PDB file of C-alpha atoms in Angstrom:
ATOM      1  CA  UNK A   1       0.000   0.000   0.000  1.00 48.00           C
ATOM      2  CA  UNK A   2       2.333   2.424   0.763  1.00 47.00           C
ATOM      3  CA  UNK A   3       4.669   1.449  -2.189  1.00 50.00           C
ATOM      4  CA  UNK A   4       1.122   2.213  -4.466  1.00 48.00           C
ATOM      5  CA  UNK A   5       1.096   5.255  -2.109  1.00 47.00           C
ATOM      6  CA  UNK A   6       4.782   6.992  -3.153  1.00 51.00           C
ATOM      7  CA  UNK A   7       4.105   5.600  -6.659  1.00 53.00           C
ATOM      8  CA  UNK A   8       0.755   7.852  -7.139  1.00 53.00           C
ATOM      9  CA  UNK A   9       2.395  10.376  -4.972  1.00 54.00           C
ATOM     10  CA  UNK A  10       5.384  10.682  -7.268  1.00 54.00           C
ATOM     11  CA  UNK A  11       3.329  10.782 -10.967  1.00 55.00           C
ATOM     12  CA  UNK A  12       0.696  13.081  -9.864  1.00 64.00           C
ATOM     13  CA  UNK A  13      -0.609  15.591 -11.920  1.00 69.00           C
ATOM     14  CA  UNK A  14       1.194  18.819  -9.476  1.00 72.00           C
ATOM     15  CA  UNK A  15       4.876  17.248  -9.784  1.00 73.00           C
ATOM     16  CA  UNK A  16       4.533  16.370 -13.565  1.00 70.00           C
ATOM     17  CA  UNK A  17       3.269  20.143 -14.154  1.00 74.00           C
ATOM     18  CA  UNK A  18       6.090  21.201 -11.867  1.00 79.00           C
ATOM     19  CA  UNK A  19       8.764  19.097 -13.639  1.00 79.00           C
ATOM     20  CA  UNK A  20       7.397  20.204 -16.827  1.00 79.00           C
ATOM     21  CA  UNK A  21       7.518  23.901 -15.782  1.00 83.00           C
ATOM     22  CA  UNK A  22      11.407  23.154 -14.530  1.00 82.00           C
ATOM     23  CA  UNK A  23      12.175  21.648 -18.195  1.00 81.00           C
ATOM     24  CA  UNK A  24      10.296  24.661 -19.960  1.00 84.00           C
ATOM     25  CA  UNK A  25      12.515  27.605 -17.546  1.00 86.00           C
ATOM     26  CA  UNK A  26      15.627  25.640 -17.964  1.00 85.00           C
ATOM     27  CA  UNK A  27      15.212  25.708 -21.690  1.00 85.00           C
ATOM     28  CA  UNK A  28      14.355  29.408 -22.001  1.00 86.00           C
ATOM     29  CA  UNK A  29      16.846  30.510 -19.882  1.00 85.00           C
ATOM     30  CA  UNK A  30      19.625  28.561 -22.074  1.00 84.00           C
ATOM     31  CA  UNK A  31      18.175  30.547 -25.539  1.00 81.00           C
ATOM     32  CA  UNK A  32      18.100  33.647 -23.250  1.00 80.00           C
ATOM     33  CA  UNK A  33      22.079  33.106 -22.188  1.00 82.00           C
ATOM     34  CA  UNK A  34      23.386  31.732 -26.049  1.00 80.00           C
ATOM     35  CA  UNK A  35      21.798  34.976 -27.347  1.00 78.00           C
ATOM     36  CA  UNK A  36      23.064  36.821 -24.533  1.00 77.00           C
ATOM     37  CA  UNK A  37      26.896  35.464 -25.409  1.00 80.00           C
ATOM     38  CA  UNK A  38      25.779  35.824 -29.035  1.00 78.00           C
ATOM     39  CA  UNK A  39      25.492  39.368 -29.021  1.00 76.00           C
ATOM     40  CA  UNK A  40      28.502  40.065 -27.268  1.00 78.00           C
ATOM     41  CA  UNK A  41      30.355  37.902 -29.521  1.00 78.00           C
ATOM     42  CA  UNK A  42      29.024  39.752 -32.811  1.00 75.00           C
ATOM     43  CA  UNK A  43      29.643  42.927 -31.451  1.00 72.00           C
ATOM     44  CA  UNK A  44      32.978  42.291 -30.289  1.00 76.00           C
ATOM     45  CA  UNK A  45      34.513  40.481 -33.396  1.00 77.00           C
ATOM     46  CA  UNK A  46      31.599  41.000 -36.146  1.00 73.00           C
ATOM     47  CA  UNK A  47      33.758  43.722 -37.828  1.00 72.00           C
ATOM     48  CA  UNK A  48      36.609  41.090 -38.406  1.00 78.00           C
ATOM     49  CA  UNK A  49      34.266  39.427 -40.961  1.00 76.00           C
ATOM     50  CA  UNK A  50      33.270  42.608 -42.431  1.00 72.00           C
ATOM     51  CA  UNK A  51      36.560  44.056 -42.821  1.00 76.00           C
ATOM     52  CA  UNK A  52      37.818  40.646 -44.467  1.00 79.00           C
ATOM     53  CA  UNK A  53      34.684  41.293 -47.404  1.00 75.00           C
ATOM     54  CA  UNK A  54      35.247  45.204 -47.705  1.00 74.00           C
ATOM     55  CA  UNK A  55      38.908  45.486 -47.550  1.00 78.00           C
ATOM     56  CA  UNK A  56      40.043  43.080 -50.952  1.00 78.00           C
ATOM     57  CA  UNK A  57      37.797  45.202 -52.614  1.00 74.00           C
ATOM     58  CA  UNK A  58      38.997  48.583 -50.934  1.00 76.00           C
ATOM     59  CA  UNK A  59      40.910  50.872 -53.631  1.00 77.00           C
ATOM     60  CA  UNK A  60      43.346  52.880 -51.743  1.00 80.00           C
ATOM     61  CA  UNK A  61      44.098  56.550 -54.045  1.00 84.00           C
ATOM     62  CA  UNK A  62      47.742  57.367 -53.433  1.00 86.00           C
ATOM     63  CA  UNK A  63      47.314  60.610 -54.598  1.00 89.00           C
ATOM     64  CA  UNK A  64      44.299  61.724 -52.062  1.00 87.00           C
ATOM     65  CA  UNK A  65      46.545  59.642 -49.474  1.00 87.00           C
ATOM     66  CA  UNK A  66      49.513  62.029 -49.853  1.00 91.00           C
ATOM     67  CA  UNK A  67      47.607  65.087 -49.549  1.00 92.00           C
ATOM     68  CA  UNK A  68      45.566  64.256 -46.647  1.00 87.00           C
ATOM     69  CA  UNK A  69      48.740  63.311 -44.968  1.00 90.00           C
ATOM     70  CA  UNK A  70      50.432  66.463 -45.988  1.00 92.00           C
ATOM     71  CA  UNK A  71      47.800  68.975 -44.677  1.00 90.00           C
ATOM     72  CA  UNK A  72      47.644  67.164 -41.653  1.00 88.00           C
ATOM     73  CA  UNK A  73      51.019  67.450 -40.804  1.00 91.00           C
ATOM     74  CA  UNK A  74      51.343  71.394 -41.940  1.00 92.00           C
ATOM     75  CA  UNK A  75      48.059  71.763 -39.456  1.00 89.00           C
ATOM     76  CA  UNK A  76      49.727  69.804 -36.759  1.00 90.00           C
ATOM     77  CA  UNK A  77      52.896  71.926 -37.311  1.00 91.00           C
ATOM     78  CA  UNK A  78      50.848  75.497 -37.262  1.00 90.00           C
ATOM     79  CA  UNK A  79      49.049  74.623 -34.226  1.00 88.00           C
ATOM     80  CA  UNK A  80      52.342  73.558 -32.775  1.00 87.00           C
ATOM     81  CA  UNK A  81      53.951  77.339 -33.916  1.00 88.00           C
ATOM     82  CA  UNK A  82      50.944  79.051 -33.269  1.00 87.00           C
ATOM     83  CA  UNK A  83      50.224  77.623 -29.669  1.00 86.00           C
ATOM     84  CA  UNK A  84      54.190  77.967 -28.810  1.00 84.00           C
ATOM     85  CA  UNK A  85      53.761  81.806 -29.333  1.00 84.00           C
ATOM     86  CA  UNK A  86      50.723  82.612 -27.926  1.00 83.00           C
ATOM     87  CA  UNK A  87      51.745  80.435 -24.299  1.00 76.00           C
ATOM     88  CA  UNK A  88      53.334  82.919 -22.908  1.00 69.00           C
ATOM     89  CA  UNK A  89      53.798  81.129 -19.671  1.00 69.00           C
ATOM     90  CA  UNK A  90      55.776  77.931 -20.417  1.00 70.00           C
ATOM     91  CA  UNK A  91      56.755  75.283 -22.932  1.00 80.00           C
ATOM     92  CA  UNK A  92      53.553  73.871 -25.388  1.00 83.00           C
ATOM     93  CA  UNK A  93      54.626  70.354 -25.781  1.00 86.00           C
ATOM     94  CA  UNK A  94      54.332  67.973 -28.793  1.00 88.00           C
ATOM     95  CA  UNK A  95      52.304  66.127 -27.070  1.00 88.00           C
ATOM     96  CA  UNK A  96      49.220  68.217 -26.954  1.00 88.00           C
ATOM     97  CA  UNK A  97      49.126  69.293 -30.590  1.00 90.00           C
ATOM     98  CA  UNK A  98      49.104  65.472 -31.295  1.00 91.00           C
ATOM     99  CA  UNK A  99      46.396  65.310 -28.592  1.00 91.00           C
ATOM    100  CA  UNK A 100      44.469  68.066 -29.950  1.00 90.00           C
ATOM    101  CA  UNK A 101      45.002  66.772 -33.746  1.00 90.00           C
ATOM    102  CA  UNK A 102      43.791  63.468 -32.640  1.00 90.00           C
ATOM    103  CA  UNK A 103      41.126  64.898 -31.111  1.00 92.00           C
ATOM    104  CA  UNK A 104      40.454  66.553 -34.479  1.00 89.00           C
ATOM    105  CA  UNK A 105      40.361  63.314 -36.753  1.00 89.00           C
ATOM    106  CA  UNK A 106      37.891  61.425 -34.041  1.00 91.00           C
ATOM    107  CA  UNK A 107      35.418  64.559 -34.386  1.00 91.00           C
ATOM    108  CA  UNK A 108      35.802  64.485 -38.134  1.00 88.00           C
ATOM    109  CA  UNK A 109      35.465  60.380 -38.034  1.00 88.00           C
ATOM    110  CA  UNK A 110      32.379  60.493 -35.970  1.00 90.00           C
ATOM    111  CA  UNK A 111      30.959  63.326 -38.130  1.00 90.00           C
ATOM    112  CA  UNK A 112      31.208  60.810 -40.992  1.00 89.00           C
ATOM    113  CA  UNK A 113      29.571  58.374 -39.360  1.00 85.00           C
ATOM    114  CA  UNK A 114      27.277  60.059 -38.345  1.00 89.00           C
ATOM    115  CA  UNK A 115      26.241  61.572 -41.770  1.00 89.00           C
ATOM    116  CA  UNK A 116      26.512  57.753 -42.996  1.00 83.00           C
ATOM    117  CA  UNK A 117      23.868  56.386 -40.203  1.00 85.00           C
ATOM    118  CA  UNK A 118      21.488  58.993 -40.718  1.00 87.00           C
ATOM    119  CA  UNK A 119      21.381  59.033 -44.723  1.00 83.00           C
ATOM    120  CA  UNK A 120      21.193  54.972 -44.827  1.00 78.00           C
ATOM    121  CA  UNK A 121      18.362  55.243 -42.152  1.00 80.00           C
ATOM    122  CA  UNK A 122      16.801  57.960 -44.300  1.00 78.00           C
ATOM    123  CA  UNK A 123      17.219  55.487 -47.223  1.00 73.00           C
ATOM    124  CA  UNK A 124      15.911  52.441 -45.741  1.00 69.00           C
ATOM    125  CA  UNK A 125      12.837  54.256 -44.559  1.00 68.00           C
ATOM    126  CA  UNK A 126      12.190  55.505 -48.352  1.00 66.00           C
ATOM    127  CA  UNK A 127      12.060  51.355 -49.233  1.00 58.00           C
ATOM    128  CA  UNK A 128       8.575  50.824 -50.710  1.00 56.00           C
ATOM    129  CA  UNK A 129       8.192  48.301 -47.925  1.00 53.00           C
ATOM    130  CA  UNK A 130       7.433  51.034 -45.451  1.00 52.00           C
ATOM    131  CA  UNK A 131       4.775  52.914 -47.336  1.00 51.00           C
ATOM    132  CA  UNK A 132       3.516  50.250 -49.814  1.00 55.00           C
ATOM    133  CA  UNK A 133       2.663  46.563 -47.900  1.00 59.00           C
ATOM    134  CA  UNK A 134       1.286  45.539 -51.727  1.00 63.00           C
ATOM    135  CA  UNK A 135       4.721  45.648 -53.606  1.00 70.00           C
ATOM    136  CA  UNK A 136       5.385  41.717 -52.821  1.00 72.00           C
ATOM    137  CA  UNK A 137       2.074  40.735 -53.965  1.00 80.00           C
ATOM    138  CA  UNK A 138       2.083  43.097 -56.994  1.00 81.00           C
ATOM    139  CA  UNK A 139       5.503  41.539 -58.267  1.00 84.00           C
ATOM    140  CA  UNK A 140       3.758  38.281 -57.787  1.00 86.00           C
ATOM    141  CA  UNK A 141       0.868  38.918 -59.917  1.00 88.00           C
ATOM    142  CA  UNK A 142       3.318  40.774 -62.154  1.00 90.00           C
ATOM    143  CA  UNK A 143       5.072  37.329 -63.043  1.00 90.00           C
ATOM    144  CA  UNK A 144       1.796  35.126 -63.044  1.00 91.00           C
ATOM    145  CA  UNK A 145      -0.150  37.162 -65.710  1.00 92.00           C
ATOM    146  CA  UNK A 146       3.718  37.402 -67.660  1.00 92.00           C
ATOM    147  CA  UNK A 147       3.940  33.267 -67.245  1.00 91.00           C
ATOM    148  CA  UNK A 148       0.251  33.388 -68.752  1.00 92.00           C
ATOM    149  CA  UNK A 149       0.827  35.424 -71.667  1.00 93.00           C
ATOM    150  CA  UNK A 150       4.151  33.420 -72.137  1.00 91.00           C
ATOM    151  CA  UNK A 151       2.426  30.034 -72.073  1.00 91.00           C
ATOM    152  CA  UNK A 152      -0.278  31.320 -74.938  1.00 92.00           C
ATOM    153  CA  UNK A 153       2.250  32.527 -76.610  1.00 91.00           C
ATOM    154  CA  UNK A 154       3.949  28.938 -76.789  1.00 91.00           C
ATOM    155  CA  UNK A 155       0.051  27.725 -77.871  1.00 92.00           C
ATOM    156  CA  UNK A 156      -0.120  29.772 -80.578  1.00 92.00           C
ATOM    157  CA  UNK A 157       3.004  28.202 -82.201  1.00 91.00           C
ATOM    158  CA  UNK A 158       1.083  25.339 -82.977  1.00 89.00           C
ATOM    159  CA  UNK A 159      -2.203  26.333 -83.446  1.00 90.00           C
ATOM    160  CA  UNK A 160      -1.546  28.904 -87.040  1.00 91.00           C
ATOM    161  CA  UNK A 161      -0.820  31.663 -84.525  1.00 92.00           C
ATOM    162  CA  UNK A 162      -4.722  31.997 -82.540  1.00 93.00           C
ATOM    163  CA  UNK A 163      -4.087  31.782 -79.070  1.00 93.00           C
ATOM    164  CA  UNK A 164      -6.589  29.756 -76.952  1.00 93.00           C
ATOM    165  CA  UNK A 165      -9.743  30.587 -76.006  1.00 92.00           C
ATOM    166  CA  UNK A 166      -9.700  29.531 -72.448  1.00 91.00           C
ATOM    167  CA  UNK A 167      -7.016  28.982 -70.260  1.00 88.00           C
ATOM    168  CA  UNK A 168      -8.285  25.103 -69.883  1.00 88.00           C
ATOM    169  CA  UNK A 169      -6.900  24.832 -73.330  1.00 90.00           C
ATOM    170  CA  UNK A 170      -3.570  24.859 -72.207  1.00 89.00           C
ATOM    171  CA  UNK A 171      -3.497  22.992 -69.688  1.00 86.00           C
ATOM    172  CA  UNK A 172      -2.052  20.101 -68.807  1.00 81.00           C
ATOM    173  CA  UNK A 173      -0.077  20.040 -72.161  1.00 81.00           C
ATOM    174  CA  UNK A 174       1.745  23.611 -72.328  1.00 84.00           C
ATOM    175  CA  UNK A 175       0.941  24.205 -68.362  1.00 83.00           C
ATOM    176  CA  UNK A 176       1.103  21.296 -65.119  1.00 81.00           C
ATOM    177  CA  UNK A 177       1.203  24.472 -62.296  1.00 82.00           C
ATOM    178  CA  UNK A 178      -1.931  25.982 -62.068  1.00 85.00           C
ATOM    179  CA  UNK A 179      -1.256  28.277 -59.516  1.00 86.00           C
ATOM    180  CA  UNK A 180       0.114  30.845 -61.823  1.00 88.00           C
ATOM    181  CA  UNK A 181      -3.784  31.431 -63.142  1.00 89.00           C
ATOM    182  CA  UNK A 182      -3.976  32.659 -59.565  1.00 89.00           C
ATOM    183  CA  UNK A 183      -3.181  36.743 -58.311  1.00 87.00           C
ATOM    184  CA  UNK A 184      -3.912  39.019 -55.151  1.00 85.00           C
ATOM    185  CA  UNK A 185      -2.873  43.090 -55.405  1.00 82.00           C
ATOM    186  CA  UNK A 186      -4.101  43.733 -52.091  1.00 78.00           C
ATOM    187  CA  UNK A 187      -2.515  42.922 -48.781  1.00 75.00           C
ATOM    188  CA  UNK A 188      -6.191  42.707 -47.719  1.00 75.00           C
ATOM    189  CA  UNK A 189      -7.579  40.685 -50.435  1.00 81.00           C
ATOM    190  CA  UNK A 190      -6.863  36.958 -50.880  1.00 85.00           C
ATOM    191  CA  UNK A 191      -5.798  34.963 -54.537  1.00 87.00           C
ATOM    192  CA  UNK A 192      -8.236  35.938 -57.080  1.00 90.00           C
ATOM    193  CA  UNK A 193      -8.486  33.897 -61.035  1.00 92.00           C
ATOM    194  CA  UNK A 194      -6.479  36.087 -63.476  1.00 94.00           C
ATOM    195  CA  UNK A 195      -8.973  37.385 -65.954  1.00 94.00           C
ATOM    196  CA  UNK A 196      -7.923  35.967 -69.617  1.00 95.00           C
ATOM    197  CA  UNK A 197      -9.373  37.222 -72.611  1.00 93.00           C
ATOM    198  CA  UNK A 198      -7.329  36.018 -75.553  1.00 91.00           C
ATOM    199  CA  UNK A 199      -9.779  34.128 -77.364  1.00 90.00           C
ATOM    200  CA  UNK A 200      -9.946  36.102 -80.913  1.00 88.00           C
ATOM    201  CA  UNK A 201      -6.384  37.040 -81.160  1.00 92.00           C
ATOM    202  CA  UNK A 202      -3.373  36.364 -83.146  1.00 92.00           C
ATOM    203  CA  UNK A 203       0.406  36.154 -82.012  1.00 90.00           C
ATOM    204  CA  UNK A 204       0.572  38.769 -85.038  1.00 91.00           C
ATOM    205  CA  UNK A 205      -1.933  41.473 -83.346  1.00 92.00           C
ATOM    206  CA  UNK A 206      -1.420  44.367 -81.687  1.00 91.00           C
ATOM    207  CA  UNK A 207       1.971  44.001 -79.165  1.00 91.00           C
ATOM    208  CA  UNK A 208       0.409  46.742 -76.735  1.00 93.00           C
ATOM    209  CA  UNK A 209      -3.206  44.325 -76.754  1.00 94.00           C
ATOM    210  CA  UNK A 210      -4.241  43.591 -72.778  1.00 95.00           C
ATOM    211  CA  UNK A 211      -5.148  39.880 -72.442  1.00 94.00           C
ATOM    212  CA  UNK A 212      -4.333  38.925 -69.073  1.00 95.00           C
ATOM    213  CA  UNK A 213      -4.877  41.075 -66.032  1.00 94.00           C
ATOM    214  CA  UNK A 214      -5.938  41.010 -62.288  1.00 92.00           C
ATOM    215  CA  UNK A 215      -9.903  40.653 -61.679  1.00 90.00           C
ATOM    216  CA  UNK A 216      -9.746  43.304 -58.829  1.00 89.00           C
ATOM    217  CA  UNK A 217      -7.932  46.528 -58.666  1.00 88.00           C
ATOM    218  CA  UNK A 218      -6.224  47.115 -55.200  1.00 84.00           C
ATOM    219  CA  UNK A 219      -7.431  49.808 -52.439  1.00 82.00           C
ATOM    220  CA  UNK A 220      -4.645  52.095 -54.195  1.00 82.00           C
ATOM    221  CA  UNK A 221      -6.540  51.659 -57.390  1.00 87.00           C
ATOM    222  CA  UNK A 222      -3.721  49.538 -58.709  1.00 87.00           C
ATOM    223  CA  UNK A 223      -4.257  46.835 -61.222  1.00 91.00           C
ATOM    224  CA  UNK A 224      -1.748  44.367 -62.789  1.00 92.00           C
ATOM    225  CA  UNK A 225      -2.047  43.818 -66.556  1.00 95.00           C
ATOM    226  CA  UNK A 226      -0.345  41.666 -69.395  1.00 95.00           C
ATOM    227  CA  UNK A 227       0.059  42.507 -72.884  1.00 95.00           C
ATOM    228  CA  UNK A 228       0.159  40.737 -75.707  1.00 93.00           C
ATOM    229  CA  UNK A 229       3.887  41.170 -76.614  1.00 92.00           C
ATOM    230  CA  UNK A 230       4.414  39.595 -73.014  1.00 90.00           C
ATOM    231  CA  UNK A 231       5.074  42.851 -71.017  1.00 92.00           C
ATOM    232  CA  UNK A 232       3.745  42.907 -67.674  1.00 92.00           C
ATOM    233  CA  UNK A 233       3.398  45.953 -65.001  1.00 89.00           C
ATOM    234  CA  UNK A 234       1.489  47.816 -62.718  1.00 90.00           C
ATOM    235  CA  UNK A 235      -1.256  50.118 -63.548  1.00 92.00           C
ATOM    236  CA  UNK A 236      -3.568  52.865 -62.691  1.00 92.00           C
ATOM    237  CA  UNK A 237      -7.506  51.933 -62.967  1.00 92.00           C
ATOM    238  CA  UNK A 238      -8.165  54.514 -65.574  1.00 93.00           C
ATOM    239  CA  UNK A 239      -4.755  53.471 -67.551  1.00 94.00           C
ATOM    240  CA  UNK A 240      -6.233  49.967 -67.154  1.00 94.00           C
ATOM    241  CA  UNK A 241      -9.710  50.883 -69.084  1.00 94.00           C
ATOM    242  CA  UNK A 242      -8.338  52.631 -72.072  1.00 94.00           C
ATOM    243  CA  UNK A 243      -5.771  49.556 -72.622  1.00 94.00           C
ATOM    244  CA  UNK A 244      -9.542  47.579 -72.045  1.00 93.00           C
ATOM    245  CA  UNK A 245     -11.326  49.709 -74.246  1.00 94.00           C
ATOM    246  CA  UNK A 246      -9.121  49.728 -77.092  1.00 93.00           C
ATOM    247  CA  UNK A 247      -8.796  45.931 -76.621  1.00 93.00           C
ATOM    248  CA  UNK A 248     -12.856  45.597 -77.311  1.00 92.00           C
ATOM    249  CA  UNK A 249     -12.715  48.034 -80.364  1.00 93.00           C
ATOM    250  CA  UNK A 250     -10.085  45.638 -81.491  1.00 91.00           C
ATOM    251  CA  UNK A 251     -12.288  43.253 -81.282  1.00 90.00           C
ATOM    252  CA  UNK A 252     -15.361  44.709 -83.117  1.00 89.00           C
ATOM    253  CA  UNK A 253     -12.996  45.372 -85.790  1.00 89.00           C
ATOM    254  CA  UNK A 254     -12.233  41.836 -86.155  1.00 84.00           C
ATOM    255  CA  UNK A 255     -15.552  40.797 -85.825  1.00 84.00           C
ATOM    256  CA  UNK A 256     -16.566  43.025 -88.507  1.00 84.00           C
ATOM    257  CA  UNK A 257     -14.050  42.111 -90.481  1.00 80.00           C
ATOM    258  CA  UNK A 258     -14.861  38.476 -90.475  1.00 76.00           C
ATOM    259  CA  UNK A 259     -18.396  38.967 -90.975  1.00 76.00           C
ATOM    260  CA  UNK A 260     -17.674  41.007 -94.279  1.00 74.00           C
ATOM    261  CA  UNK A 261     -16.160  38.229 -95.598  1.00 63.00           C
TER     262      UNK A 261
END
């Protein structure tokens, strides 16, 4: 009984939690102290590695070399005149015009650094990332509709130059991923169909025809359009319906055409 007793005792549900809880702070503070030493470690020696990339490619001009050296040393050797005359109460050392000139190149060296953190700050906030959370799903759609046009393209080869009718007609023989028929422009909005509308055309038509776009233009009124020539960008809305509406007079045209003869 008592055996039964220390056995229940020892797997109940309190010590497992507690055991558990042990295992769970033991592991977090381990992470905690390798990042810890991590940090420490980059920042002490993370410039070695840097400096062996920047320095093979480093280009050192002689001629800029020799004059900076020159006018520091005719600066260091004013100061050191002009300081000697105006002490008039004993001797101005060596010491402190290199003191003073070092001083001089740490100010100038910060300064630099300074200018450099602020105008690479300045130039990662002007990244579209920061002010445009579409760009990633605009380049996406960008390829898809290009892959689209591409793969019609390839149909009309062998098919007298008429592209298909419906994007079913190329698949599985010209296309196995469907996922490319597939686009978003808006962080917000989830994968819409591409909208195809080559059925009519010719390889040999208009370059600047639309025939593959986005079905939805983004909250930016952004829209994401293929031409016929294979080009593929980013549009405004009302760009977007004169490339549509000249792509249906097209159309009529050839209708008309082919109902004249």
């Amino acid at each position: 009984m008592n055996d039964i007793a220390d056995t229940s005792e020892k797997y109940s549900p309190s010590r497992v939690f507690r055991k558990v809880m042990k295992g769970l702070l033991f592991v977090i503070l381990s992470l905690f102290v390798l990042g810890f030493f991590e940090f420490f470690y980059r920042l002490a020696f993370g410039w070695a590695h840097y400096l062996s990339q920047v320095i093979p490619q480093t280009q050192i001009n002689v001629e800029l070399l020799l004059c900076s050296l020159a006018a520091l040393l005719l600066g260091m050797l004013g100061l050191q005149s002009l300081m000697s005359r105006l002490r008039s109460s004993g001797r101005w050392h060596w010491r402190y015009t290199f003191a003073w000139c070092a001083i001089l190149i740490l100010m100038f060296s910060t300064s630099i650094a300074a200018v450099g953190i602020v105008h690479q700050t300045g130039w990662l906030f002007r990244l579209p990332v920061w002010y445009d959370m579409n760009m990633g799903r605009q380049m996406k759609a960008v390829s898809n509709t290009k892959q689209v046009v591409l793969c019609a393209q390839q149909y009309a080869k062998y098919h007298d130059g008429r592209l298909p009718d419906t994007i079913a007609d190329m698949i599985p023989e010209i296309i196995s991923d469907t996922r490319i028929f597939w686009a978003s422009v808006d962080y917000a909005m989830p994968p819409e169909p591409l909208v195809y509308a080559g059925a009519g055309l010719h390889d040999n038509d208009a370059a600047t025809l639309p025939i593959v776009w986005s079905a939805h233009a983004s909250a930016s009124g952004k829209r994401v359009v293929a031409t016929l020539d294979g080009s593929a960008f980013v549009i405004t809305e009302e760009k977007f319906q004169a490339m549509l509406a000249t792509l249906r007079e097209h159309l009529a045209k050839s209708q008309r055409s082919m109902q004249q003869h």
